[in-house]
Coordinates of C-alpha atoms and ligand atoms in Angstrom, one line a residue:
X1303 CA 11.2 5.7 -19.0
X1304 CA 10.0 6.2 -15.3
X1305 CA 6.3 5.9 -16.1
X1306 CA 6.2 3.1 -18.6
X1307 CA 3.2 1.1 -17.9
X1308 CA 4.2 -2.4 -16.9
X1309 CA 1.6 -5.1 -16.5
X1310 CA 2.9 -8.4 -15.4
X1311 CA 1.3 -11.7 -16.0
X1312 CA 4.0 -14.2 -15.4
X1313 CA 4.5 -15.9 -12.1
X1314 CA 2.3 -15.4 -9.0
X1315 CA 0.7 -18.8 -9.0
X1316 CA -1.6 -17.9 -6.0
X1317 CA -2.7 -14.6 -6.8
X1318 CA -4.9 -14.2 -9.9
X1319 CA -3.6 -11.7 -12.5
X1320 CA -6.9 -11.8 -14.3
X1321 CA -8.7 -10.5 -11.1
X1322 CA -6.5 -7.4 -11.0
X1323 CA -7.5 -4.2 -12.7
X1324 CA -4.6 -1.9 -11.9
X1325 CA -5.0 1.8 -12.4
X1326 CA -2.6 4.7 -12.0
X1327 CA -1.8 7.6 -9.6
X1328 CA -0.6 11.0 -10.7
X1329 CA 0.3 13.6 -8.0
X1330 CA 1.2 17.2 -9.1
X1331 CA 2.7 19.8 -6.8
X1332 CA 1.1 18.5 -3.6
X1333 CA 1.4 20.6 -0.5
X1334 CA 0.1 19.6 3.0
X1335 CA 0.6 21.6 6.2
X1336 CA -0.4 21.0 9.8
X1337 CA -1.0 24.3 11.2
X1338 CA 2.0 26.5 10.3
X1339 CA 4.3 23.5 9.5
X1340 CA 4.4 22.5 5.9
X1341 CA 5.2 18.7 5.8
X1342 CA 4.8 18.1 2.1
X1343 CA 6.4 20.8 0.1
X1344 CA 5.4 20.2 -3.6
X1345 CA 5.4 16.4 -4.4
X1346 CA 5.2 15.2 -7.8
X1347 CA 4.9 11.5 -8.5
X1348 CA 3.4 9.3 -11.1
X1349 CA 2.7 5.6 -10.8
X1350 CA 1.7 3.7 -13.9
X1351 CA -0.8 0.9 -13.8
X1352 CA 0.8 -2.2 -12.5
X1353 CA 3.9 -0.3 -11.3
X1354 CA 5.3 -0.8 -7.8
X1355 CA 6.8 2.4 -6.2
X1356 CA 8.7 2.1 -2.8
X1357 CA 8.8 5.3 -0.7
X1358 CA 11.8 5.4 1.5
X1359 CA 13.1 8.1 3.8
X1360 CA 13.9 9.0 7.4
X1361 CA 11.1 9.2 10.0
X1362 CA 9.1 12.4 9.9
X1363 CA 10.0 12.9 6.1
X1364 CA 6.2 12.9 5.2
X1365 CA 5.8 9.3 3.7
X1366 CA 2.7 8.5 5.7
X1367 CA 1.2 11.9 5.1
X1368 CA 1.7 11.4 1.4
X1369 CA -0.1 8.0 1.5
X1370 CA -2.8 9.5 3.6
X1371 CA -3.4 12.3 1.2
X1372 CA -3.8 9.9 -1.8
X1373 CA -7.0 8.3 -0.3
X1374 CA -7.9 11.6 1.5
X1375 CA -7.5 10.6 5.0
X1376 CA -5.8 13.9 5.1
X1377 CA -6.8 16.8 2.9
X1378 CA -4.2 18.4 0.6
X1379 CA -3.7 22.1 0.9
X1380 CA -2.7 22.6 -2.8
X1381 CA -1.9 20.5 -5.7
X1382 CA -3.7 17.6 -7.6
X1383 CA -4.0 13.9 -7.0
X1384 CA -5.5 11.7 -9.7
X1385 CA -6.4 8.2 -8.4
X1386 CA -7.7 5.4 -10.6
X1387 CA -9.6 8.0 -12.7
X1388 CA -10.8 10.0 -9.8
X1389 CA -9.5 13.5 -8.8
X1390 CA -9.0 13.0 -5.1
X1391 CA -8.3 16.8 -4.6
X1392 CA -11.7 17.9 -6.3
X1393 CA -14.3 18.7 -3.7
X1394 CA -17.0 17.2 -5.9
X1395 CA -15.4 13.8 -6.0
X1396 CA -17.4 11.2 -4.1
X1397 CA -14.6 10.0 -1.9
X1398 CA -16.4 6.9 -0.6
X1399 CA -16.7 5.7 -4.2
X1400 CA -13.1 6.5 -5.0
X1401 CA -11.8 4.8 -1.8
X1402 CA -13.4 1.5 -2.8
X1403 CA -10.7 1.4 -5.5
X1404 CA -8.0 1.9 -3.0
X1405 CA -6.7 -0.8 -0.7
X1406 CA -4.7 0.4 2.3
X1407 CA -2.6 -1.7 4.7
X1408 CA -1.1 -0.1 7.8
X1409 CA 1.5 -1.0 10.3
X1410 CA -1.2 -2.0 12.7
X1411 CA -3.7 -4.1 10.9
X1412 CA -6.7 -3.1 13.0
X1413 CA -8.7 -6.4 12.6
X1414 CA -11.9 -6.7 14.6
X1415 CA -11.0 -8.9 17.4
X1416 CA -14.4 -10.4 17.9
X1417 CA -14.7 -11.5 14.2
X1418 CA -12.8 -14.4 12.5
X1419 CA -10.4 -13.9 9.7
X1420 CA -13.1 -14.8 7.2
X1421 CA -15.5 -12.4 8.8
X1422 CA -13.0 -9.6 8.9
X1423 CA -12.6 -10.0 5.1
X1424 CA -16.4 -10.1 4.6
X1425 CA -17.7 -7.2 6.6
X1426 CA -16.7 -4.2 4.4
X1427 CA -17.8 -6.2 1.3
X1428 CA -21.2 -6.5 2.8
X1429 CA -21.4 -3.1 4.3
X1430 CA -19.7 -1.0 1.5
X1431 CA -20.3 -3.0 -1.7
X1432 CA -23.7 -4.5 -0.5
X1433 CA -22.5 -8.0 -1.3
X1434 CA -24.6 -10.9 0.2
X1435 CA -23.0 -12.9 2.9
X1436 CA -22.6 -15.9 0.9
X1437 CA -20.8 -14.1 -2.0
X1438 CA -18.8 -12.1 0.4
X1439 CA -17.7 -15.1 2.3
X1440 CA -16.8 -17.0 -1.1
X1441 CA -14.6 -14.0 -2.1
X1442 CA -13.1 -13.8 1.4
X1443 CA -12.0 -17.4 1.4
X1444 CA -10.6 -17.0 -2.1
X1445 CA -8.6 -14.0 -1.0
X1446 CA -7.5 -15.9 2.3
X1447 CA -6.4 -18.8 0.0
X1448 CA -4.3 -16.4 -2.1
X1449 CA -2.3 -15.1 1.0
X1450 CA -1.8 -18.7 2.2
X1451 CA -4.4 -18.5 5.1
X1452 CA -7.3 -20.6 3.6
X1453 CA -7.0 -23.2 6.4
X1454 CA -7.1 -20.5 9.1
X1455 CA -10.2 -18.7 7.9
X1456 CA -12.1 -19.5 11.1
X1457 CA -9.5 -18.3 13.6
X1458 CA -9.8 -15.0 15.5
X1459 CA -7.1 -12.4 15.4
X1460 CA -5.6 -13.4 18.8
X1461 CA -5.2 -16.9 17.4
X1462 CA -2.9 -15.7 14.7
X1463 CA 0.6 -14.4 14.5
X1464 CA 1.2 -10.8 13.7
X1465 CA 2.3 -11.9 10.1
X1466 CA -0.8 -13.8 9.7
X1467 CA -2.9 -11.0 10.8
X1468 CA -1.2 -8.6 8.5
X1469 CA -1.9 -11.2 5.6
X1470 CA -5.5 -11.2 6.7
X1471 CA -5.5 -7.4 6.4
X1472 CA -4.1 -7.8 2.9
X1473 CA -6.7 -10.4 2.0
X1474 CA -9.4 -8.1 3.4
X1475 CA -8.2 -5.2 1.1
X1476 CA -7.9 -7.6 -1.9
X1477 CA -11.5 -8.7 -1.2
X1478 CA -12.6 -5.1 -2.2
X1479 CA -11.0 -5.7 -5.7
X1480 CA -8.9 -2.5 -5.5
X1481 CA -7.3 -0.8 -8.3
X1482 CA -4.1 0.1 -6.3
X1483 CA -2.8 -0.9 -3.0
X1484 CA -1.1 1.6 -0.4
X1485 CA 1.1 0.0 2.1
X1486 CA 2.5 1.9 5.1
X1487 CA 5.3 0.0 6.8
X1488 CA 3.3 -3.2 6.7
X1489 CA 6.2 -5.3 8.3
X1490 CA 7.5 -2.7 10.8
X1491 CA 5.6 -4.0 13.7
X1492 CA 6.0 -7.6 13.0
X1493 CA 8.2 -10.3 14.7
X1494 CA 11.2 -10.9 12.3
X1495 CA 10.2 -14.6 11.6
X1496 CA 6.8 -13.5 10.2
X1497 CA 8.1 -10.7 8.0
X1498 CA 9.1 -13.0 5.1
X1499 CA 5.6 -14.4 4.7
X1500 CA 4.1 -10.9 4.3
X1501 CA 6.8 -9.8 1.9
X1502 CA 6.2 -12.9 -0.2
X1503 CA 2.5 -12.0 -0.5
X1504 CA 3.4 -8.5 -1.4
X1505 CA 5.9 -9.8 -3.9
X1506 CA 3.2 -12.1 -5.6
X1507 CA 0.8 -9.2 -5.6
X1508 CA 3.3 -7.1 -7.5
X1509 CA 4.1 -9.9 -10.0
X1510 CA 0.3 -10.4 -10.5
X1511 CA 0.2 -6.6 -11.8
X1512 CA -1.2 -4.6 -8.9
X1513 CA -0.3 -1.0 -8.8
X1514 CA 1.4 -0.5 -5.4
X1515 CA 2.8 2.3 -3.4
X1516 CA 4.8 0.8 -0.5
X1517 CA 6.4 2.8 2.5
X1518 CA 9.1 0.5 3.6
X1519 CA 12.5 0.2 5.4
X1520 CA 13.0 -3.2 3.8
X1521 CA 15.7 -2.3 1.2
X1522 CA 16.0 -5.8 -0.2
X1523 CA 12.4 -5.9 -1.0
X1524 CA 12.6 -2.5 -2.6
X1525 CA 15.7 -3.5 -4.6
X1526 CA 14.1 -6.6 -6.0
X1527 CA 10.4 -5.7 -6.3
X1528 CA 10.1 -1.9 -6.9
X1529 CA 10.0 -0.5 -10.4
X1530 CA 10.7 3.0 -9.0
X1531 CA 12.2 4.0 -5.6
X1532 CA 11.5 7.5 -4.3
X1533 CA 13.6 8.9 -1.5
X1534 CA 11.8 11.6 0.4
X1535 CA 13.4 13.8 3.1
X1536 CA 12.0 17.0 4.8
X1537 CA 8.7 16.8 2.7
X1538 CA 10.3 16.8 -0.6
X1539 CA 11.2 14.0 -3.2
X1540 CA 15.1 14.1 -3.1
X1541 CA 15.6 11.7 -5.8
X1542 CA 13.7 8.9 -7.6
X1543 CA 14.4 6.2 -10.1
X1544 CA 14.9 2.5 -10.5
X1545 CA 16.5 0.7 -7.4
X1546 CA 19.6 0.3 -9.5
X1547 CA 20.0 4.0 -9.3
X1548 CA 18.4 5.2 -6.1
X1549 CA 19.5 2.3 -3.8
X1550 CA 22.7 1.0 -5.4
X1551 CA 24.0 4.3 -6.8
X1552 CA 22.4 7.4 -5.1
X1553 CA 23.4 10.7 -6.4
X1554 CA 22.4 12.8 -3.5
X1555 CA 24.2 13.1 -0.2
X1556 CA 21.0 12.9 1.8
X1557 CA 20.1 9.6 0.1
X1558 CA 23.6 8.2 0.7
X1559 CA 23.5 9.2 4.4
X1560 CA 20.0 7.7 4.8
X1561 CA 21.1 4.5 3.1
X1562 CA 24.3 4.2 5.1
X1563 CA 22.0 4.0 8.2
X1564 CA 19.5 1.5 7.0
X1565 CA 21.5 -0.9 4.8
Ligands
ADP996 P1 6.9 9.6 8.0 O1 5.8 8.7 7.7 O2 7.9 9.8 6.9 O3 7.6 9.3 9.3 P2 4.8 11.5 8.6 O4 4.1 11.8 7.4 O5 4.2 10.8 9.6 O6 6.3 11.1 8.2 O7 5.2 13.0 9.3 C1 5.6 14.1 8.6 C2 5.7 15.3 9.6 O8 4.3 15.6 9.8 C3 6.2 14.9 10.9 O9 7.0 16.1 11.4 C4 5.1 14.7 11.8 O10 5.4 15.1 13.2 C5 4.1 15.7 11.2 N1 2.7 15.2 11.4 C6 2.1 14.0 10.9 N2 0.9 14.0 11.2 C7 0.5 15.1 11.9 C8 -0.7 15.5 12.4 N3 -1.8 14.8 12.4 N4 -0.6 16.8 13.1 C9 0.6 17.5 13.2 N5 1.7 17.1 12.5 C10 1.7 15.8 12.0
MG997 MG1 5.2 7.0 8.6

């Protein structure tokens, strides 16, 4: 039942479900080492189209490395990763083409400081997808509207709060029309009062049917939004299942210990 495809259409008034073409991810026996140190020790994970997976676990457990292997910012040492119909671990795969389908949102949003919110959303569309400026800007404005920043499209990053900048980063990723979205602790660096707006956008995106893998310490978000919670520790998946099991009724001592620290 873990991998039952689940496309949502209800809700999400601001994010257009019809614009989302969600795809899946299948990871099989993934190993990754840095030098002699193996940090991913055989990860198996499937994410169905439209599914939301929250990755939780202590610092150093390999969550970021796993996300970075999915769009090949890091190269896996062994195992296979299928992303949106591409085999990320096949040396013949055109990674630039594959990555167009993968939106990534980091803890630090890395907006260009000398560009407006709108221009930040448009630049990759023009450079990577070859869209004309008018078309790119139209799509950027639409995505900024979706994340609630339509009125602030002409602001520069330093004129926006951290949460607003992170929503620009989400709009920028959405403007590329990704088939899945990877989030690595998107709210960890934000002032507490701006976290809620970012989580709200992510919740709407989930409801609109986006495939999402989210590394987060926000257990309330994971409980409410995740179809599947994956607890990692020491480079392995210790347990995975619906939040009702992994968060509310964890079976493993390591999961219980971790949750007792973060809840
Ligand atoms: P998490 O995101 O769960 O905190 P990471 O994936 O960042 O964990 O890190 C997992 C382990 O890999 C840690 O021990 C970390 O020090 C190590 N690591 C991560 N990136 C590198 C790197 N580029 N070179 C060497 N070791 C790394
Ligand atoms: Mg990390």
